[in-house]
Coordinates of C-alpha atoms and ligand atoms in Angstrom, one line a residue:
M1221 CA 17.8 19.4 -23.6
T1222 CA 21.4 19.6 -22.5
E1223 CA 22.0 22.0 -19.6
Q1224 CA 25.7 23.0 -19.4
P1225 CA 26.5 23.1 -15.7
K1226 CA 28.1 26.4 -14.7
D1227 CA 31.3 24.7 -13.7
A1228 CA 31.4 22.4 -16.8
R1229 CA 34.7 22.3 -18.6
I1230 CA 33.9 24.2 -21.8
F1231 CA 36.5 24.4 -24.6
V1232 CA 36.1 27.2 -27.1
A1233 CA 38.4 26.3 -30.0
G1234 CA 39.3 29.5 -31.8
H1235 CA 38.7 31.9 -28.9
R1236 CA 40.8 34.8 -30.4
G1237 CA 38.6 35.1 -33.5
L1238 CA 35.4 37.0 -34.1
V1239 CA 33.1 34.1 -33.1
G1240 CA 35.2 32.5 -30.4
S1241 CA 35.8 35.7 -28.6
A1242 CA 32.0 36.4 -28.6
I1243 CA 31.2 33.0 -27.2
V1244 CA 33.8 33.4 -24.4
R1245 CA 32.3 36.8 -23.6
R1246 CA 28.9 35.3 -23.5
L1247 CA 29.9 32.3 -21.3
E1248 CA 31.7 34.6 -18.9
R1249 CA 28.7 36.9 -18.7
D1250 CA 26.5 33.9 -17.9
G1251 CA 28.8 32.9 -15.0
Y1252 CA 30.5 29.8 -16.5
T1253 CA 33.7 29.3 -14.5
N1254 CA 35.7 26.7 -16.4
I1255 CA 36.2 28.1 -19.9
L1256 CA 39.1 26.4 -21.6
T1257 CA 41.1 28.1 -24.4
A1258 CA 44.4 27.4 -26.2
S1259 CA 46.3 29.9 -28.3
R1260 CA 47.8 29.1 -31.6
D1261 CA 51.3 28.9 -30.1
Q1262 CA 50.1 26.5 -27.4
L1263 CA 48.2 24.2 -29.6
D1264 CA 48.3 23.7 -33.4
L1265 CA 44.7 22.5 -34.0
R1266 CA 45.8 20.9 -37.3
D1267 CA 48.0 18.4 -35.4
Q1268 CA 46.0 15.4 -34.3
A1269 CA 48.6 14.2 -31.8
A1270 CA 48.9 17.6 -30.2
V1271 CA 45.1 18.0 -30.0
N1272 CA 44.7 14.5 -28.4
Y1273 CA 47.3 15.4 -25.9
W1274 CA 45.6 18.7 -25.0
F1275 CA 42.2 16.9 -24.6
R1276 CA 43.8 14.3 -22.4
A1277 CA 45.3 17.0 -20.2
N1278 CA 42.3 19.3 -20.1
R1279 CA 39.3 16.9 -20.3
P1280 CA 36.7 19.3 -21.9
E1281 CA 33.1 18.3 -21.5
Y1282 CA 31.6 20.7 -24.0
V1283 CA 33.3 21.9 -27.2
Y1284 CA 32.5 24.9 -29.3
L1285 CA 34.4 24.2 -32.6
V1286 CA 34.6 27.7 -34.0
A1287 CA 38.3 27.7 -35.1
G1288 CA 39.4 28.0 -38.7
T1289 CA 41.2 29.9 -41.4
V1290 CA 38.7 32.4 -42.6
G1291 CA 38.5 35.5 -44.8
G1292 CA 36.6 37.4 -47.4
I1293 CA 36.2 37.0 -51.1
L1294 CA 39.8 38.0 -52.0
A1295 CA 41.5 35.8 -49.4
N1296 CA 39.4 32.9 -50.4
S1297 CA 40.3 33.2 -54.0
T1298 CA 44.0 33.7 -53.5
R1299 CA 44.7 31.2 -50.6
P1300 CA 42.6 28.2 -51.6
A1301 CA 45.1 25.6 -50.3
E1302 CA 45.2 27.1 -46.8
F1303 CA 41.4 27.5 -46.6
L1304 CA 40.9 23.8 -47.6
Y1305 CA 43.8 22.2 -45.7
D1306 CA 43.6 24.2 -42.4
N1307 CA 39.9 23.9 -42.1
M1308 CA 39.6 20.2 -43.0
M1309 CA 42.4 19.3 -40.5
I1310 CA 41.1 21.5 -37.7
H1311 CA 37.6 20.0 -38.0
A1312 CA 38.9 16.5 -38.1
T1313 CA 41.3 16.7 -35.2
V1314 CA 38.9 18.3 -32.8
V1315 CA 36.0 16.0 -33.7
E1316 CA 38.2 12.9 -33.3
A1317 CA 39.7 14.1 -30.0
S1318 CA 36.1 14.9 -28.8
R1319 CA 35.1 11.3 -29.5
L1320 CA 38.2 9.8 -28.0
H1321 CA 37.8 11.8 -24.8
E1322 CA 34.0 11.3 -24.6
V1323 CA 33.0 15.0 -24.8
T1324 CA 29.3 15.3 -23.7
K1325 CA 28.4 17.6 -26.6
L1326 CA 30.1 19.5 -29.4
L1327 CA 28.8 22.3 -31.5
Y1328 CA 30.4 22.7 -34.9
L1329 CA 30.2 26.0 -36.8
G1330 CA 30.0 26.1 -40.6
S1331 CA 29.1 28.8 -43.0
S1332 CA 26.2 29.7 -45.3
C1333 CA 28.7 29.4 -48.3
I1334 CA 28.2 25.6 -48.1
Y1335 CA 25.0 26.0 -50.2
P1336 CA 24.9 25.8 -54.0
R1337 CA 25.4 29.1 -55.8
E1338 CA 22.0 28.8 -57.5
A1339 CA 20.1 27.6 -54.4
A1340 CA 16.4 28.7 -54.2
Q1341 CA 16.1 31.7 -51.8
P1342 CA 15.6 31.8 -48.9
I1343 CA 17.9 28.7 -48.5
T1344 CA 16.6 25.8 -46.5
E1345 CA 19.0 23.3 -44.8
D1346 CA 18.0 20.6 -47.3
A1347 CA 19.6 22.6 -50.2
L1348 CA 23.0 21.2 -49.2
L1349 CA 24.7 19.2 -52.0
T1350 CA 22.0 19.9 -54.6
G1351 CA 24.2 21.8 -57.0
P1352 CA 27.6 23.4 -57.8
L1353 CA 29.2 25.8 -55.3
E1354 CA 30.2 29.4 -55.8
P1355 CA 33.7 29.2 -57.3
T1356 CA 35.2 32.1 -55.2
N1357 CA 34.9 30.2 -52.0
E1358 CA 34.6 26.6 -53.1
P1359 CA 37.7 25.3 -51.1
Y1360 CA 36.4 26.8 -47.8
A1361 CA 32.8 25.5 -48.5
I1362 CA 34.1 22.0 -49.2
A1363 CA 36.0 21.9 -45.9
K1364 CA 32.9 23.2 -44.1
I1365 CA 30.6 20.6 -45.8
A1366 CA 33.1 17.9 -44.7
G1367 CA 32.8 19.2 -41.1
I1368 CA 29.0 18.8 -41.2
K1369 CA 29.3 15.3 -42.6
L1370 CA 32.0 14.5 -40.0
C1371 CA 29.6 15.4 -37.1
Q1372 CA 26.8 13.4 -38.7
A1373 CA 29.1 10.4 -39.2
Y1374 CA 30.4 10.4 -35.7
R1375 CA 26.8 10.7 -34.4
R1376 CA 25.7 7.7 -36.5
Q1377 CA 28.7 5.5 -36.0
Y1378 CA 29.7 6.3 -32.5
G1379 CA 26.6 7.9 -30.9
C1380 CA 28.4 11.2 -30.3
N1381 CA 26.1 14.2 -29.6
F1382 CA 27.8 16.5 -32.2
I1383 CA 25.6 19.2 -33.7
S1384 CA 26.2 21.8 -36.5
A1385 CA 25.2 25.4 -37.0
M1386 CA 25.5 27.3 -40.3
P1387 CA 25.7 31.1 -39.8
T1388 CA 25.2 33.8 -42.4
N1389 CA 27.9 36.5 -42.8
L1390 CA 28.9 37.7 -39.3
Y1391 CA 30.3 40.9 -38.0
G1392 CA 31.1 42.6 -34.7
P1393 CA 34.0 43.3 -32.3
N1394 CA 37.3 41.5 -33.0
D1395 CA 36.5 41.3 -36.7
N1396 CA 39.3 41.4 -39.2
F1397 CA 39.6 44.9 -40.6
D1398 CA 42.6 44.1 -42.9
L1399 CA 41.4 45.1 -46.4
N1400 CA 43.1 42.2 -48.2
S1401 CA 41.5 39.5 -46.1
S1402 CA 38.4 41.0 -44.5
H1403 CA 34.7 40.5 -45.3
V1404 CA 32.7 43.4 -46.8
L1405 CA 31.2 44.9 -43.6
P1406 CA 34.4 45.5 -41.7
A1407 CA 36.2 46.5 -44.9
L1408 CA 33.6 49.2 -45.6
I1409 CA 33.7 50.5 -42.0
R1410 CA 37.5 50.9 -42.4
K1411 CA 37.4 52.4 -45.9
F1412 CA 34.8 55.1 -44.9
D1413 CA 36.7 55.8 -41.7
D1414 CA 40.0 56.1 -43.5
A1415 CA 38.4 58.5 -46.1
R1416 CA 36.9 60.5 -43.2
A1417 CA 40.3 60.7 -41.4
E1418 CA 42.2 61.6 -44.6
G1419 CA 39.6 64.2 -45.7
T1420 CA 38.8 62.4 -49.0
T1421 CA 35.3 61.8 -50.2
E1422 CA 35.4 59.0 -52.8
V1423 CA 35.2 55.4 -51.4
E1424 CA 35.7 52.3 -53.5
V1425 CA 33.3 49.4 -53.1
W1426 CA 34.2 46.1 -54.9
G1427 CA 31.9 44.6 -57.5
S1428 CA 28.6 45.9 -58.9
G1429 CA 26.9 46.6 -55.6
T1430 CA 24.0 44.3 -56.7
P1431 CA 24.7 41.1 -54.7
Y1432 CA 22.6 40.6 -51.7
R1433 CA 24.1 39.6 -48.3
E1434 CA 22.6 38.9 -44.9
F1435 CA 24.5 40.0 -41.7
L1436 CA 24.3 38.7 -38.2
H1437 CA 25.9 40.4 -35.2
V1438 CA 28.3 38.0 -33.6
D1439 CA 26.8 38.5 -30.1
D1440 CA 23.5 37.2 -31.6
L1441 CA 25.4 34.3 -33.0
A1442 CA 26.9 33.5 -29.6
D1443 CA 23.4 33.6 -28.1
A1444 CA 22.2 31.2 -30.8
C1445 CA 25.1 28.8 -30.2
L1446 CA 24.4 28.6 -26.5
H1447 CA 20.7 28.1 -27.3
L1448 CA 21.4 25.2 -29.7
M1449 CA 23.9 23.7 -27.2
E1450 CA 21.1 23.6 -24.7
H1451 CA 18.0 22.9 -26.8
Y1452 CA 19.0 21.0 -29.9
D1453 CA 20.2 17.4 -30.3
G1454 CA 19.5 16.7 -34.0
D1455 CA 21.5 15.3 -36.9
Q1456 CA 20.4 18.1 -39.3
H1457 CA 22.6 21.2 -39.4
V1458 CA 20.7 24.4 -38.5
N1459 CA 20.9 27.8 -40.3
V1460 CA 21.6 30.8 -38.1
G1461 CA 20.8 34.2 -39.4
T1462 CA 18.3 37.0 -39.4
G1463 CA 16.4 35.9 -42.6
L1464 CA 16.8 39.5 -43.8
D1465 CA 19.2 40.6 -46.5
L1466 CA 20.2 43.8 -48.4
T1467 CA 22.3 44.7 -51.4
I1468 CA 25.9 45.6 -51.1
R1469 CA 25.0 49.1 -52.4
D1470 CA 22.4 49.5 -49.5
L1471 CA 25.0 48.2 -47.0
A1472 CA 27.6 50.7 -48.3
E1473 CA 25.1 53.5 -48.0
T1474 CA 24.1 52.5 -44.5
I1475 CA 27.8 52.4 -43.4
R1476 CA 28.5 55.7 -45.2
D1477 CA 25.6 57.4 -43.4
I1478 CA 27.0 56.3 -40.1
V1479 CA 30.7 56.8 -40.7
H1480 CA 31.2 59.5 -43.3
P1481 CA 28.0 61.0 -44.6
D1482 CA 29.8 63.3 -47.1
A1483 CA 31.4 60.4 -49.0
T1484 CA 30.4 59.2 -52.5
I1485 CA 30.6 55.6 -53.5
R1486 CA 32.4 54.3 -56.6
F1487 CA 31.9 50.7 -57.6
D1488 CA 35.0 48.8 -58.9
T1489 CA 33.5 46.2 -61.3
S1490 CA 36.9 44.7 -62.0
K1491 CA 36.5 43.0 -58.5
P1492 CA 34.3 39.9 -58.1
D1493 CA 30.7 40.0 -57.0
G1494 CA 30.7 36.4 -55.7
T1495 CA 27.5 34.6 -55.2
P1496 CA 24.4 36.8 -56.2
R1497 CA 22.4 36.0 -53.0
K1498 CA 22.5 33.7 -50.0
Q1499 CA 19.6 34.5 -47.8
L1500 CA 19.0 31.9 -45.2
D1501 CA 15.7 30.3 -44.3
V1502 CA 15.7 30.4 -40.5
S1503 CA 12.4 28.6 -39.8
L1504 CA 14.1 25.6 -38.2
L1505 CA 16.0 27.9 -35.8
E1506 CA 12.8 29.8 -35.1
S1507 CA 10.9 26.6 -34.4
L1508 CA 13.6 25.9 -31.8
G1509 CA 12.7 29.2 -30.1
W1510 CA 15.4 31.6 -31.2
T1511 CA 15.4 34.8 -33.2
H1512 CA 18.0 37.5 -33.6
S1513 CA 17.7 40.7 -31.6
I1514 CA 20.4 43.2 -32.8
P1515 CA 19.2 45.3 -35.7
L1516 CA 21.8 45.9 -38.5
D1517 CA 22.2 49.7 -38.1
Q1518 CA 22.6 49.4 -34.3
G1519 CA 25.1 46.6 -34.8
I1520 CA 27.1 48.6 -37.3
R1521 CA 27.1 51.6 -35.0
S1522 CA 28.4 49.6 -32.0
T1523 CA 31.0 47.8 -34.2
Y1524 CA 32.2 51.2 -35.5
D1525 CA 32.5 52.4 -31.9
W1526 CA 34.6 49.4 -31.1
Y1527 CA 36.7 49.9 -34.1
R1528 CA 37.3 53.6 -33.2
A1529 CA 38.2 52.7 -29.6
Q1530 CA 40.7 50.0 -30.8
H1531 CA 42.2 52.4 -33.4
F1532 CA 42.5 55.1 -30.8
A1533 CA 44.1 52.7 -28.3
T1534 CA 46.7 51.6 -30.9
S1535 CA 47.5 55.1 -32.1
A1536 CA 47.8 56.4 -28.5
A1537 CA 50.1 53.5 -27.5
Ligands
LIG191 P1 31.3 36.6 -49.5 O1 30.0 36.9 -48.8 O2 31.9 35.3 -49.2 O3 31.2 36.9 -51.0 O4 32.4 37.6 -48.9 P2 32.7 39.1 -48.7 O5 32.1 39.7 -47.5 O6 34.2 39.3 -48.9 O7 32.0 39.9 -50.0 C1 30.7 40.1 -50.1 C2 30.4 41.1 -51.2 O8 30.8 42.4 -50.9 C3 31.0 40.7 -52.6 O9 30.1 41.0 -53.6 C4 32.2 41.7 -52.6 O10 32.6 42.0 -54.0 C5 31.5 42.9 -52.0 N1 32.5 44.0 -51.5 C6 32.4 45.3 -51.8 N2 33.4 45.9 -51.3 C7 34.2 45.0 -50.6 C8 35.4 45.1 -49.8 O11 36.0 46.2 -49.7 N3 35.8 44.0 -49.3 C9 35.2 42.8 -49.4 N4 35.7 41.7 -48.8 N5 34.1 42.6 -50.2 C10 33.6 43.8 -50.7

């Protein structure tokens, strides 16, 4: 049990992103007063010397390592070098600086794409490294696996209290809605909203619609991260999800019903499906006392409200 004191110096690496911004919101809501952040122009997390310098100057006691180069299936396939290099470097520099500057505890965030493409469903933590990865996101997955191993190695060799959490597909406020690099859920919100605004009815959904995906609202993820920071000190990485999944077709229909009920869906099978299924087994997390609380349709509605508010603010500016 590691209680983070309310005035502890807490570094959220990657605070502008979907996950980092949710963790900052949550820490602020809970009354933490010393949240440390560094923007990309202030600190290049791929640069070990710069990261060491920043740690020496700011002396974080707790670190949420949630920074990284991320993206959906298209971005992963077209920018493999960036996904591998940026993420390997970012994980390594922050973990090493956390050791050098004696951080009390670090939580590293991976991704459910670390598991083999053909892993038995639902996927338990011990499926890691038991088979070949899904090719469309292999570089990203390799970097994320290296991050888990890094935390375990630092724990074993140096006694650092570094833990790892592996979330399923995430969504929520501050997500990326750019159609070339986004994940499916924000992409579909945008596509249905654009069609509604333009008065068109046909919306294109990539692939066959048959793959299954699991989705967790990022506010639930932030809640799980704080829970693990306080209640978990193990070497084993922990799956974070709802344990519930649905097909891309069902997801598209749910989003359509919320955003543009008159629309029809056309599947573009020239686009990749990616991995057929990656439903997480969340029993370990549940045994640690955590379950999700935001139902998918409610999460989609609130994310759509956020998207509309942003869009309105930008077009009114
Ligand atoms: P993945 O979970 O790593 O495969 O990442 P994505 O969220 O990018 O894709 C999940 C699934 O949604 C894949 O089967 C995609 O083909 C499908 N999909 C359907 N329409 C879209 C879209 O407009 N954008 C994205 N990124 N994926 C889509």
